[in-house]
Amino acid sequence: MDFDRSDSFNKQTLQEVAKKIPQLDVSSVETLLTFIKTSYKVHSLIEENLGFYGLSPGRIRVLLVMYVENDKYFTPSELADKVGITRATVTGLLDGLVRDGIVERRNHPNDRRMVMIRLTHDGVKLLNRVLPPHYLLIAQLMSGLNETERKSLVHLLEKIEQNLPDHAQTPVQEP
Amino acid sequence: MDFDRSDSFNKQTLQEVAKKIPQLDVSSVETLLTFIKTSYKVHSLIEENLGFYGLSPGRIRVLLVMYVENDKYFTPSELADKVGITRATVTGLLDGLVRDGIVERRNHPNDRRMVMIRLTHDGVKLLNRVLPPHYLLIAQLMSGLNETERKSLVHLLEKIEQNLPDHAQTPVQEP
DNA sequence: GACTTATTATTAGGTGGCTAACAGTTTTCT
DNA sequence: AGAAAACTGTTAGCCACCTAATAATAAGTC
């Protein structure tokens, strides 16, 4: 669901659209384009890296929740809430993760509606192998910004968020 | 594909992961989290708005290419290249757009492998109706940043891009 | 001119997201 | 106690993306 992928929509093209649509503010759109394009690139890169280990953004988000509390069992609902996706999507992700032996499903002892999910031993090993290069990549991505610049970036992003209409609820993260 | 949706991965959780993974640089991850979370929110909002008119990010990207050169015919390959998605995906998008009467498919007069695509009259009318509020929303999103701040944001984003490995080709945009 | 190579659009099959509907359970409320 | 309400996970069906394979056609080569 990303908007900008190529450079086909350069400034020149933008000017042409602006001729037809008076509401178009070129400066706003250019800034947004850069923003979305960068986020697409960053996202793709991380996704590509996880792909080497058979993981995906969706999978890693769910796995990380379990990784930080290793011994605990989680219900699909709990995972859905923590990750910010629907229960239906979690079911689909778990199907794959169980198939690949990364996670195990168990019946809940008291409530027969529920299922309990936990990382398998192999799942933990996988994460121990995947996470170091994952975070190394993130550190590398940010290495061009010093602490001041990072704060400044976060500050600008927060300013954008303040202009989001309230009804647009937000859910998550994957560190 | 977005990574961060909820706030389940707050700083505290991050600290815990950092204990297990020494490669994790908290400042980098925090900055990236904010970045991805904001981009997710912005993206969702735009998507939601387009949805009111039966459009999606994928559709609008393809349509915009045709909108700026209204009379021209485009081949699916051409659209794929300009938008930065595969031809297979374009085929799928066009199926829907043709079904909805927004776009028309024609045979190429000389090369029988090719197909020629063009906006229908209804398609043009739809875009004339959709684009003004679309760009109004973008202007609103950026209204919290003055010109200096926008330049500063773009500059910081470019710094991040400079640290992307080269092999990660990038494709595009939707203004 | 025939054969190989390249190109086009499409199909098939996979993924991760969504909503809506469902059956099975538990809880709540009279 | 029994009916209604609420909750759980799954399924079904849609979308937009991907890769790989395919059939049809065009272009290049010997």
mmCIF file of C-alpha atoms (C1' of nucleotides) in Angstrom:
data_model
loop_
_atom_site.group_PDB
_atom_site.id
_atom_site.type_symbol
_atom_site.label_atom_id
_atom_site.label_comp_id
_atom_site.label_asym_id
_atom_site.label_seq_id
_atom_site.Cartn_x
_atom_site.Cartn_y
_atom_site.Cartn_z
ATOM 1 C CA MET A 1 0.000 0.000 0.000
ATOM 2 C CA ASP A 2 2.557 2.458 -0.886
ATOM 3 C CA PHE A 3 2.019 5.374 -3.110
ATOM 4 C CA ASP A 4 5.273 6.298 -4.621
ATOM 5 C CA ARG A 5 7.459 3.781 -6.198
ATOM 6 C CA SER A 6 9.078 5.222 -9.263
ATOM 7 C CA ASP A 7 10.189 8.630 -10.278
ATOM 8 C CA SER A 8 7.720 8.883 -13.095
ATOM 9 C CA PHE A 9 5.898 11.539 -11.179
ATOM 10 C CA ASN A 10 8.589 14.097 -11.154
ATOM 11 C CA LYS A 11 8.188 17.793 -10.529
ATOM 12 C CA GLN A 12 7.407 18.496 -14.118
ATOM 13 C CA THR A 13 4.517 16.079 -14.206
ATOM 14 C CA LEU A 14 3.337 17.485 -10.941
ATOM 15 C CA GLN A 15 3.170 20.948 -12.450
ATOM 16 C CA GLU A 16 0.933 19.609 -15.165
ATOM 17 C CA VAL A 17 -1.468 18.052 -12.722
ATOM 18 C CA ALA A 18 -1.425 21.294 -10.773
ATOM 19 C CA LYS A 19 -2.681 23.083 -13.861
ATOM 20 C CA LYS A 20 -5.753 20.929 -13.890
ATOM 21 C CA ILE A 21 -6.339 20.848 -10.153
ATOM 22 C CA PRO A 22 -6.126 24.243 -8.475
ATOM 23 C CA GLN A 23 -6.345 22.693 -5.018
ATOM 24 C CA LEU A 24 -2.946 21.107 -5.520
ATOM 25 C CA ASP A 25 -0.252 22.742 -3.437
ATOM 26 C CA VAL A 26 3.008 21.785 -5.078
ATOM 27 C CA SER A 27 5.154 22.182 -1.996
ATOM 28 C CA SER A 28 2.909 19.943 0.102
ATOM 29 C CA VAL A 29 2.779 17.246 -2.490
ATOM 30 C CA GLU A 30 6.512 17.294 -3.134
ATOM 31 C CA THR A 31 7.248 16.951 0.544
ATOM 32 C CA LEU A 32 4.765 14.165 0.934
ATOM 33 C CA LEU A 33 6.153 12.390 -2.098
ATOM 34 C CA THR A 34 9.641 12.403 -0.691
ATOM 35 C CA PHE A 35 8.317 11.190 2.619
ATOM 36 C CA ILE A 36 6.370 8.308 1.164
ATOM 37 C CA LYS A 37 9.096 7.354 -1.234
ATOM 38 C CA THR A 38 11.694 7.182 1.502
ATOM 39 C CA SER A 39 9.439 5.167 3.737
ATOM 40 C CA TYR A 40 8.756 2.778 0.899
ATOM 41 C CA LYS A 41 12.453 2.262 0.302
ATOM 42 C CA VAL A 42 13.203 1.726 3.964
ATOM 43 C CA HIS A 43 10.322 -0.644 4.303
ATOM 44 C CA SER A 44 11.311 -2.640 1.237
ATOM 45 C CA LEU A 45 14.850 -2.981 2.437
ATOM 46 C CA ILE A 46 13.842 -4.294 5.831
ATOM 47 C CA GLU A 47 11.342 -6.625 4.249
ATOM 48 C CA GLU A 48 13.928 -7.944 1.836
ATOM 49 C CA ASN A 49 16.310 -8.600 4.677
ATOM 50 C CA LEU A 50 13.771 -10.481 6.740
ATOM 51 C CA GLY A 51 12.870 -12.465 3.651
ATOM 52 C CA PHE A 52 16.258 -14.146 3.716
ATOM 53 C CA TYR A 53 15.136 -15.920 6.865
ATOM 54 C CA GLY A 54 11.657 -16.752 5.677
ATOM 55 C CA LEU A 55 10.114 -13.921 7.655
ATOM 56 C CA SER A 56 7.941 -10.992 6.723
ATOM 57 C CA PRO A 57 6.928 -7.771 8.455
ATOM 58 C CA GLY A 58 3.675 -9.362 9.594
ATOM 59 C CA ARG A 59 5.406 -12.401 10.938
ATOM 60 C CA ILE A 60 8.158 -10.556 12.739
ATOM 61 C CA ARG A 61 5.703 -8.277 14.486
ATOM 62 C CA VAL A 62 3.826 -11.201 15.914
ATOM 63 C CA LEU A 63 6.991 -13.078 16.803
ATOM 64 C CA LEU A 64 8.552 -10.124 18.568
ATOM 65 C CA VAL A 65 5.619 -9.842 20.905
ATOM 66 C CA MET A 66 6.215 -13.413 21.971
ATOM 67 C CA TYR A 67 9.956 -13.055 22.002
ATOM 68 C CA VAL A 68 10.033 -10.421 24.707
ATOM 69 C CA GLU A 69 8.050 -12.612 27.054
ATOM 70 C CA ASN A 70 9.430 -15.921 26.122
ATOM 71 C CA ASP A 71 7.685 -18.282 28.494
ATOM 72 C CA LYS A 72 4.235 -16.819 28.306
ATOM 73 C CA TYR A 73 1.394 -18.123 26.211
ATOM 74 C CA PHE A 74 -0.548 -15.667 24.083
ATOM 75 C CA THR A 75 -4.009 -15.903 22.615
ATOM 76 C CA PRO A 76 -4.562 -14.865 19.006
ATOM 77 C CA SER A 77 -6.738 -11.985 20.188
ATOM 78 C CA GLU A 78 -3.998 -10.746 22.430
ATOM 79 C CA LEU A 79 -1.513 -10.875 19.583
ATOM 80 C CA ALA A 80 -3.925 -9.079 17.283
ATOM 81 C CA ASP A 81 -4.399 -6.278 19.783
ATOM 82 C CA LYS A 82 -0.715 -5.882 20.525
ATOM 83 C CA VAL A 83 0.310 -5.892 16.909
ATOM 84 C CA GLY A 84 -2.611 -3.867 15.628
ATOM 85 C CA ILE A 85 -4.023 -6.288 13.072
ATOM 86 C CA THR A 86 -7.291 -8.202 12.997
ATOM 87 C CA ARG A 87 -7.833 -11.599 14.554
ATOM 88 C CA ALA A 88 -8.537 -13.015 11.131
ATOM 89 C CA THR A 89 -5.136 -11.900 9.916
ATOM 90 C CA VAL A 90 -3.480 -13.392 12.978
ATOM 91 C CA THR A 91 -5.128 -16.705 12.238
ATOM 92 C CA GLY A 92 -3.615 -16.646 8.770
ATOM 93 C CA LEU A 93 -0.163 -15.723 10.030
ATOM 94 C CA LEU A 94 -0.278 -18.410 12.702
ATOM 95 C CA ASP A 95 -1.259 -21.033 10.149
ATOM 96 C CA GLY A 96 1.983 -20.357 8.335
ATOM 97 C CA LEU A 97 4.093 -20.081 11.472
ATOM 98 C CA VAL A 98 2.768 -23.356 12.845
ATOM 99 C CA ARG A 99 3.326 -25.030 9.493
ATOM 100 C CA ASP A 100 6.918 -23.820 9.562
ATOM 101 C CA GLY A 101 7.461 -25.003 13.123
ATOM 102 C CA ILE A 102 8.163 -21.557 14.503
ATOM 103 C CA VAL A 103 5.169 -21.420 16.811
ATOM 104 C CA GLU A 104 2.852 -23.905 18.505
ATOM 105 C CA ARG A 105 -0.896 -23.899 19.157
ATOM 106 C CA ARG A 106 -2.393 -25.433 22.306
ATOM 107 C CA ASN A 107 -5.828 -25.664 23.782
ATOM 108 C CA HIS A 108 -6.587 -23.396 26.689
ATOM 109 C CA PRO A 109 -7.177 -25.485 29.799
ATOM 110 C CA ASN A 110 -10.144 -23.521 31.151
ATOM 111 C CA ASP A 111 -11.762 -21.732 28.254
ATOM 112 C CA ARG A 112 -12.464 -23.986 25.328
ATOM 113 C CA ARG A 113 -12.944 -21.091 22.945
ATOM 114 C CA MET A 114 -9.351 -20.055 23.292
ATOM 115 C CA VAL A 115 -6.064 -21.189 21.874
ATOM 116 C CA MET A 116 -2.662 -20.611 23.393
ATOM 117 C CA ILE A 117 0.313 -19.709 21.266
ATOM 118 C CA ARG A 118 3.975 -19.896 22.090
ATOM 119 C CA LEU A 119 7.293 -19.827 20.274
ATOM 120 C CA THR A 120 8.823 -23.221 19.731
ATOM 121 C CA HIS A 121 12.440 -23.865 20.575
ATOM 122 C CA ASP A 122 13.221 -23.539 16.887
ATOM 123 C CA GLY A 123 11.312 -20.271 16.800
ATOM 124 C CA VAL A 124 13.463 -18.805 19.534
ATOM 125 C CA LYS A 125 16.594 -19.972 17.781
ATOM 126 C CA LEU A 126 15.401 -18.395 14.570
ATOM 127 C CA LEU A 127 14.828 -15.051 16.247
ATOM 128 C CA ASN A 128 18.194 -15.201 17.950
ATOM 129 C CA ARG A 129 19.693 -15.543 14.514
ATOM 130 C CA VAL A 130 17.478 -13.015 12.712
ATOM 131 C CA LEU A 131 17.343 -10.128 15.117
ATOM 132 C CA PRO A 132 20.997 -9.134 15.308
ATOM 133 C CA PRO A 133 21.363 -8.466 11.585
ATOM 134 C CA HIS A 134 17.907 -6.914 11.573
ATOM 135 C CA TYR A 135 18.880 -4.325 14.151
ATOM 136 C CA LEU A 136 22.232 -3.876 12.560
ATOM 137 C CA LEU A 137 20.466 -2.889 9.388
ATOM 138 C CA ILE A 138 18.300 -0.402 11.233
ATOM 139 C CA ALA A 139 21.334 1.122 12.886
ATOM 140 C CA GLN A 140 22.983 1.390 9.508
ATOM 141 C CA LEU A 141 19.947 3.093 8.022
ATOM 142 C CA MET A 142 20.023 5.727 10.726
ATOM 143 C CA SER A 143 23.760 6.113 10.805
ATOM 144 C CA GLY A 144 23.641 9.210 8.614
ATOM 145 C CA LEU A 145 21.780 11.172 11.265
ATOM 146 C CA ASN A 146 23.355 12.334 14.489
ATOM 147 C CA GLU A 147 21.379 12.593 17.695
ATOM 148 C CA THR A 148 20.273 16.159 17.032
ATOM 149 C CA GLU A 149 19.090 15.321 13.562
ATOM 150 C CA ARG A 150 17.161 12.325 14.820
ATOM 151 C CA LYS A 151 15.375 14.464 17.381
ATOM 152 C CA SER A 152 14.655 17.002 14.717
ATOM 153 C CA LEU A 153 13.199 14.354 12.413
ATOM 154 C CA VAL A 154 10.995 12.967 15.139
ATOM 155 C CA HIS A 155 9.835 16.450 15.973
ATOM 156 C CA LEU A 156 8.833 17.182 12.387
ATOM 157 C CA LEU A 157 7.006 13.886 12.132
ATOM 158 C CA GLU A 158 5.107 14.662 15.293
ATOM 159 C CA LYS A 159 4.047 17.946 13.776
ATOM 160 C CA ILE A 160 2.580 16.083 10.856
ATOM 161 C CA GLU A 161 0.754 13.726 13.177
ATOM 162 C CA GLN A 162 -0.812 16.652 14.961
ATOM 163 C CA ASN A 163 -2.559 17.538 11.747
ATOM 164 C CA LEU A 164 -4.106 14.144 11.298
ATOM 165 C CA PRO A 165 -7.832 14.103 11.898
ATOM 166 C CA ASP A 166 -8.661 12.414 15.173
ATOM 167 C CA HIS A 167 -10.952 9.788 13.800
ATOM 168 C CA ALA A 168 -7.991 8.128 12.131
ATOM 169 C CA GLN A 169 -7.176 5.751 14.919
ATOM 170 C CA THR A 170 -3.760 4.417 15.004
ATOM 171 C CA PRO A 171 -2.498 1.140 16.025
ATOM 172 C CA VAL A 172 1.711 -0.130 16.228
ATOM 173 C CA GLN A 173 5.245 -1.029 15.842
ATOM 174 C CA GLU A 174 8.059 -3.332 15.120
ATOM 175 C CA PRO A 175 11.339 -2.337 16.678
ATOM 176 C CA MET B 1 3.317 -3.655 4.700
ATOM 177 C CA ASP B 2 3.822 -1.504 7.448
ATOM 178 C CA PHE B 3 5.646 -2.344 10.563
ATOM 179 C CA ASP B 4 4.265 -0.290 13.335
ATOM 180 C CA ARG B 5 0.630 -0.129 13.986
ATOM 181 C CA SER B 6 0.026 -0.038 17.700
ATOM 182 C CA ASP B 7 1.938 1.299 20.598
ATOM 183 C CA SER B 8 2.500 -2.084 22.111
ATOM 184 C CA PHE B 9 6.162 -1.745 21.379
ATOM 185 C CA ASN B 10 6.876 1.183 23.579
ATOM 186 C CA LYS B 11 10.234 2.251 24.870
ATOM 187 C CA GLN B 12 10.067 -0.049 27.820
ATOM 188 C CA THR B 13 9.560 -3.117 25.665
ATOM 189 C CA LEU B 14 12.311 -1.911 23.430
ATOM 190 C CA GLN B 15 14.690 -1.805 26.361
ATOM 191 C CA GLU B 16 13.915 -5.420 27.071
ATOM 192 C CA VAL B 17 14.637 -6.508 23.553
ATOM 193 C CA ALA B 18 17.833 -4.480 23.702
ATOM 194 C CA LYS B 19 18.948 -6.565 26.650
ATOM 195 C CA LYS B 20 18.766 -9.680 24.548
ATOM 196 C CA ILE B 21 20.159 -8.207 21.366
ATOM 197 C CA PRO B 22 23.292 -6.149 21.863
ATOM 198 C CA GLN B 23 23.251 -4.969 18.242
ATOM 199 C CA LEU B 24 20.102 -2.992 18.944
ATOM 200 C CA ASP B 25 20.703 0.720 19.041
ATOM 201 C CA VAL B 26 17.754 2.172 20.897
ATOM 202 C CA SER B 27 17.967 5.615 19.394
ATOM 203 C CA SER B 28 17.985 4.275 15.829
ATOM 204 C CA VAL B 29 15.064 2.016 16.436
ATOM 205 C CA GLU B 30 13.014 4.674 18.171
ATOM 206 C CA THR B 31 13.533 7.092 15.341
ATOM 207 C CA LEU B 32 12.680 4.485 12.762
ATOM 208 C CA LEU B 33 9.589 3.485 14.697
ATOM 209 C CA THR B 34 8.290 7.021 14.724
ATOM 210 C CA PHE B 35 9.050 7.340 11.058
ATOM 211 C CA ILE B 36 7.242 4.172 10.064
ATOM 212 C CA LYS B 37 4.337 4.826 12.350
ATOM 213 C CA THR B 38 3.770 8.282 10.932
ATOM 214 C CA SER B 39 4.007 7.041 7.393
ATOM 215 C CA TYR B 40 1.513 4.317 8.182
ATOM 216 C CA LYS B 41 -0.956 6.838 9.560
ATOM 217 C CA VAL B 42 -0.570 9.178 6.631
ATOM 218 C CA HIS B 43 -0.910 6.373 4.206
ATOM 219 C CA SER B 44 -4.006 4.963 5.886
ATOM 220 C CA LEU B 45 -5.657 8.317 5.893
ATOM 221 C CA ILE B 46 -5.108 8.881 2.208
ATOM 222 C CA GLU B 47 -6.232 5.384 1.434
ATOM 223 C CA GLU B 48 -9.365 5.818 3.478
ATOM 224 C CA ASN B 49 -10.180 9.009 1.656
ATOM 225 C CA LEU B 50 -9.726 7.489 -1.771
ATOM 226 C CA GLY B 51 -11.877 4.586 -0.676
ATOM 227 C CA PHE B 52 -14.913 6.850 -0.543
ATOM 228 C CA TYR B 53 -14.735 7.039 -4.317
ATOM 229 C CA GLY B 54 -14.050 3.393 -4.922
ATOM 230 C CA LEU B 55 -10.363 3.999 -5.489
ATOM 231 C CA SER B 56 -7.240 2.636 -3.869
ATOM 232 C CA PRO B 57 -3.584 3.666 -3.868
ATOM 233 C CA GLY B 58 -2.845 1.130 -6.588
ATOM 234 C CA ARG B 59 -5.677 2.320 -8.742
ATOM 235 C CA ILE B 60 -4.993 6.007 -8.336
ATOM 236 C CA ARG B 61 -1.373 5.605 -9.253
ATOM 237 C CA VAL B 62 -2.279 3.958 -12.516
ATOM 238 C CA LEU B 63 -5.054 6.410 -13.226
ATOM 239 C CA LEU B 64 -2.901 9.450 -12.578
ATOM 240 C CA VAL B 65 -0.422 8.364 -15.191
ATOM 241 C CA MET B 66 -3.215 8.323 -17.726
ATOM 242 C CA TYR B 67 -4.797 11.482 -16.408
ATOM 243 C CA VAL B 68 -1.830 13.702 -17.126
ATOM 244 C CA GLU B 69 -1.793 12.641 -20.757
ATOM 245 C CA ASN B 70 -5.426 12.320 -21.338
ATOM 246 C CA ASP B 71 -5.641 11.421 -25.007
ATOM 247 C CA LYS B 72 -2.796 8.980 -25.133
ATOM 248 C CA TYR B 73 -3.119 5.236 -25.054
ATOM 249 C CA PHE B 74 -0.899 3.287 -22.686
ATOM 250 C CA THR B 75 0.151 -0.325 -22.726
ATOM 251 C CA PRO B 76 0.064 -2.322 -19.495
ATOM 252 C CA SER B 77 3.855 -2.619 -19.588
ATOM 253 C CA GLU B 78 4.198 1.099 -19.853
ATOM 254 C CA LEU B 79 1.910 1.620 -16.896
ATOM 255 C CA ALA B 80 3.781 -0.960 -14.872
ATOM 256 C CA ASP B 81 7.090 0.761 -15.522
ATOM 257 C CA LYS B 82 5.790 4.212 -14.754
ATOM 258 C CA VAL B 83 4.062 3.184 -11.575
ATOM 259 C CA GLY B 84 6.715 0.783 -10.392
ATOM 260 C CA ILE B 85 4.653 -2.393 -10.087
ATOM 261 C CA THR B 86 4.755 -5.607 -12.073
ATOM 262 C CA ARG B 87 2.823 -6.212 -15.243
ATOM 263 C CA ALA B 88 0.925 -8.979 -13.517
ATOM 264 C CA THR B 89 -0.331 -6.545 -10.924
ATOM 265 C CA VAL B 90 -1.318 -4.081 -13.609
ATOM 266 C CA THR B 91 -3.365 -6.771 -15.320
ATOM 267 C CA GLY B 92 -5.261 -7.318 -12.101
ATOM 268 C CA LEU B 93 -5.838 -3.620 -11.507
ATOM 269 C CA LEU B 94 -7.022 -3.113 -15.067
ATOM 270 C CA ASP B 95 -9.479 -5.984 -14.755
ATOM 271 C CA GLY B 96 -11.171 -4.105 -11.963
ATOM 272 C CA LEU B 97 -10.962 -0.717 -13.612
ATOM 273 C CA VAL B 98 -12.433 -2.030 -16.856
ATOM 274 C CA ARG B 99 -15.185 -3.778 -14.943
ATOM 275 C CA ASP B 100 -16.006 -0.497 -13.215
ATOM 276 C CA GLY B 101 -16.028 1.416 -16.494
ATOM 277 C CA ILE B 102 -13.163 3.691 -15.528
ATOM 278 C CA VAL B 103 -10.791 2.511 -18.211
ATOM 279 C CA GLU B 104 -11.039 0.793 -21.578
ATOM 280 C CA ARG B 105 -8.949 -1.902 -23.229
ATOM 281 C CA ARG B 106 -8.353 -1.947 -26.989
ATOM 282 C CA ASN B 107 -6.313 -4.054 -29.338
ATOM 283 C CA HIS B 108 -3.159 -2.525 -30.679
ATOM 284 C CA PRO B 109 -3.502 -2.048 -34.449
ATOM 285 C CA ASN B 110 0.007 -3.196 -35.389
ATOM 286 C CA ASP B 111 1.283 -5.437 -32.628
ATOM 287 C CA ARG B 112 -1.172 -8.124 -31.708
ATOM 288 C CA ARG B 113 0.590 -8.893 -28.437
ATOM 289 C CA MET B 114 -0.240 -5.509 -27.056
ATOM 290 C CA VAL B 115 -3.272 -3.907 -25.552
ATOM 291 C CA MET B 116 -4.007 -0.207 -25.397
ATOM 292 C CA ILE B 117 -5.490 1.368 -22.316
ATOM 293 C CA ARG B 118 -7.213 4.686 -21.939
ATOM 294 C CA LEU B 119 -9.425 6.460 -19.437
ATOM 295 C CA THR B 120 -13.082 6.421 -20.344
ATOM 296 C CA HIS B 121 -15.129 9.569 -20.231
ATOM 297 C CA ASP B 122 -16.497 8.411 -16.896
ATOM 298 C CA GLY B 123 -12.975 7.785 -15.688
ATOM 299 C CA VAL B 124 -11.973 11.351 -16.417
ATOM 300 C CA LYS B 125 -15.067 12.636 -14.676
ATOM 301 C CA LEU B 126 -14.281 10.489 -11.658
ATOM 302 C CA LEU B 127 -10.765 11.867 -11.393
ATOM 303 C CA ASN B 128 -12.019 15.413 -11.777
ATOM 304 C CA ARG B 129 -14.189 14.759 -8.764
ATOM 305 C CA VAL B 130 -11.653 12.803 -6.702
ATOM 306 C CA LEU B 131 -8.482 14.780 -7.108
ATOM 307 C CA PRO B 132 -9.472 18.118 -5.601
ATOM 308 C CA PRO B 133 -10.360 16.690 -2.178
ATOM 309 C CA HIS B 134 -7.378 14.360 -2.438
ATOM 310 C CA TYR B 135 -4.950 17.237 -2.808
ATOM 311 C CA LEU B 136 -6.817 19.250 -0.256
ATOM 312 C CA LEU B 137 -6.160 16.464 2.224
ATOM 313 C CA ILE B 138 -2.476 16.414 1.387
ATOM 314 C CA ALA B 139 -2.255 20.163 1.837
ATOM 315 C CA GLN B 140 -3.980 19.798 5.181
ATOM 316 C CA LEU B 141 -1.570 17.090 6.276
ATOM 317 C CA MET B 142 1.373 19.321 5.553
ATOM 318 C CA SER B 143 -0.187 22.477 6.903
ATOM 319 C CA GLY B 144 1.656 22.134 10.206
ATOM 320 C CA LEU B 145 5.022 22.620 8.543
ATOM 321 C CA ASN B 146 6.193 25.908 7.117
ATOM 322 C CA GLU B 147 8.442 26.078 4.088
ATOM 323 C CA THR B 148 11.632 25.906 6.137
ATOM 324 C CA GLU B 149 10.439 22.886 8.042
ATOM 325 C CA ARG B 150 9.440 21.119 4.853
ATOM 326 C CA LYS B 151 12.870 21.651 3.393
ATOM 327 C CA SER B 152 14.407 20.444 6.584
ATOM 328 C CA LEU B 153 12.288 17.283 6.545
ATOM 329 C CA VAL B 154 13.163 16.543 2.955
ATOM 330 C CA HIS B 155 16.807 17.082 3.744
ATOM 331 C CA LEU B 156 16.743 14.623 6.632
ATOM 332 C CA LEU B 157 14.950 12.069 4.521
ATOM 333 C CA GLU B 158 17.551 12.419 1.816
ATOM 334 C CA LYS B 159 20.221 11.740 4.381
ATOM 335 C CA ILE B 160 18.521 8.497 5.235
ATOM 336 C CA GLU B 161 18.305 7.566 1.579
ATOM 337 C CA GLN B 162 22.015 8.101 1.187
ATOM 338 C CA ASN B 163 22.552 5.274 3.631
ATOM 339 C CA LEU B 164 20.468 2.812 1.718
ATOM 340 C CA PRO B 165 22.510 0.108 0.048
ATOM 341 C CA ASP B 166 22.653 0.638 -3.694
ATOM 342 C CA HIS B 167 21.253 -2.711 -4.680
ATOM 343 C CA ALA B 168 17.912 -1.706 -3.285
ATOM 344 C CA GLN B 169 16.521 -0.276 -6.469
ATOM 345 C CA THR B 170 13.725 2.061 -6.095
ATOM 346 C CA PRO B 171 10.814 2.653 -8.191
ATOM 347 C CA VAL B 172 8.002 5.670 -7.627
ATOM 348 C CA GLN B 173 5.098 8.012 -6.615
ATOM 349 C CA GLU B 174 1.607 9.321 -6.445
ATOM 350 C CA PRO B 175 1.264 13.055 -6.059
ATOM 351 C "C1'" DG C 1 12.723 -19.096 -44.958
ATOM 352 C "C1'" DA C 2 13.155 -21.478 -40.654
ATOM 353 C "C1'" DC C 3 14.700 -21.221 -35.935
ATOM 354 C "C1'" DT C 4 15.814 -18.997 -31.901
ATOM 355 C "C1'" DT C 5 15.279 -15.238 -28.929
ATOM 356 C "C1'" DA C 6 12.749 -11.568 -26.941
ATOM 357 C "C1'" DT C 7 8.584 -9.335 -25.657
ATOM 358 C "C1'" DT C 8 3.573 -8.993 -24.381
ATOM 359 C "C1'" DA C 9 -0.231 -9.823 -21.514
ATOM 360 C "C1'" DT C 10 -2.254 -13.124 -18.871
ATOM 361 C "C1'" DT C 11 -2.836 -16.916 -15.559
ATOM 362 C "C1'" DA C 12 -1.789 -19.577 -11.415
ATOM 363 C "C1'" DG C 13 -0.541 -19.660 -6.907
ATOM 364 C "C1'" DG C 14 1.328 -17.445 -2.648
ATOM 365 C "C1'" DT C 15 1.245 -13.567 1.008
ATOM 366 C "C1'" DG C 16 -0.661 -10.360 4.197
ATOM 367 C "C1'" DG C 17 -4.023 -7.227 4.955
ATOM 368 C "C1'" DC C 18 -9.312 -6.328 5.443
ATOM 369 C "C1'" DT C 19 -14.666 -7.140 6.598
ATOM 370 C "C1'" DA C 20 -18.468 -10.036 7.457
ATOM 371 C "C1'" DA C 21 -20.461 -14.130 8.887
ATOM 372 C "C1'" DC C 22 -20.153 -18.318 11.565
ATOM 373 C "C1'" DA C 23 -20.199 -22.022 15.238
ATOM 374 C "C1'" DG C 24 -18.804 -22.974 19.700
ATOM 375 C "C1'" DT C 25 -18.354 -21.281 24.480
ATOM 376 C "C1'" DT C 26 -18.787 -18.486 28.288
ATOM 377 C "C1'" DT C 27 -20.985 -14.860 30.807
ATOM 378 C "C1'" DT C 28 -24.796 -12.184 32.102
ATOM 379 C "C1'" DC C 29 -29.366 -11.309 33.197
ATOM 380 C "C1'" DT C 30 -33.736 -12.223 34.519
ATOM 381 C "C1'" DA D 1 -32.352 -22.642 35.273
ATOM 382 C "C1'" DG D 2 -32.815 -20.902 30.914
ATOM 383 C "C1'" DA D 3 -32.521 -17.292 27.440
ATOM 384 C "C1'" DA D 4 -29.890 -13.512 25.663
ATOM 385 C "C1'" DA D 5 -25.671 -11.315 25.006
ATOM 386 C "C1'" DA D 6 -20.817 -11.261 24.397
ATOM 387 C "C1'" DC D 7 -16.649 -13.172 23.172
ATOM 388 C "C1'" DT D 8 -13.232 -16.556 20.615
ATOM 389 C "C1'" DG D 9 -11.072 -18.320 16.689
ATOM 390 C "C1'" DT D 10 -11.915 -19.666 12.113
ATOM 391 C "C1'" DT D 11 -13.660 -19.428 7.461
ATOM 392 C "C1'" DA D 12 -14.910 -17.217 3.174
ATOM 393 C "C1'" DG D 13 -14.272 -13.816 0.033
ATOM 394 C "C1'" DC D 14 -12.132 -9.438 -1.485
ATOM 395 C "C1'" DC D 15 -7.888 -6.498 -2.603
ATOM 396 C "C1'" DA D 16 -3.192 -5.437 -4.041
ATOM 397 C "C1'" DC D 17 1.052 -6.913 -4.253
ATOM 398 C "C1'" DC D 18 4.637 -10.592 -5.677
ATOM 399 C "C1'" DT D 19 7.150 -14.541 -8.665
ATOM 400 C "C1'" DA D 20 7.075 -18.009 -12.072
ATOM 401 C "C1'" DA D 21 5.112 -20.079 -15.928
ATOM 402 C "C1'" DT D 22 2.501 -19.769 -20.196
ATOM 403 C "C1'" DA D 23 0.701 -18.805 -25.058
ATOM 404 C "C1'" DA D 24 0.826 -15.655 -28.649
ATOM 405 C "C1'" DT D 25 3.345 -12.787 -31.371
ATOM 406 C "C1'" DA D 26 7.347 -10.112 -33.191
ATOM 407 C "C1'" DA D 27 12.112 -9.529 -34.148
ATOM 408 C "C1'" DG D 28 16.665 -11.182 -35.013
ATOM 409 C "C1'" DT D 29 19.848 -14.598 -36.917
ATOM 410 C "C1'" DC D 30 21.771 -18.118 -39.540
#
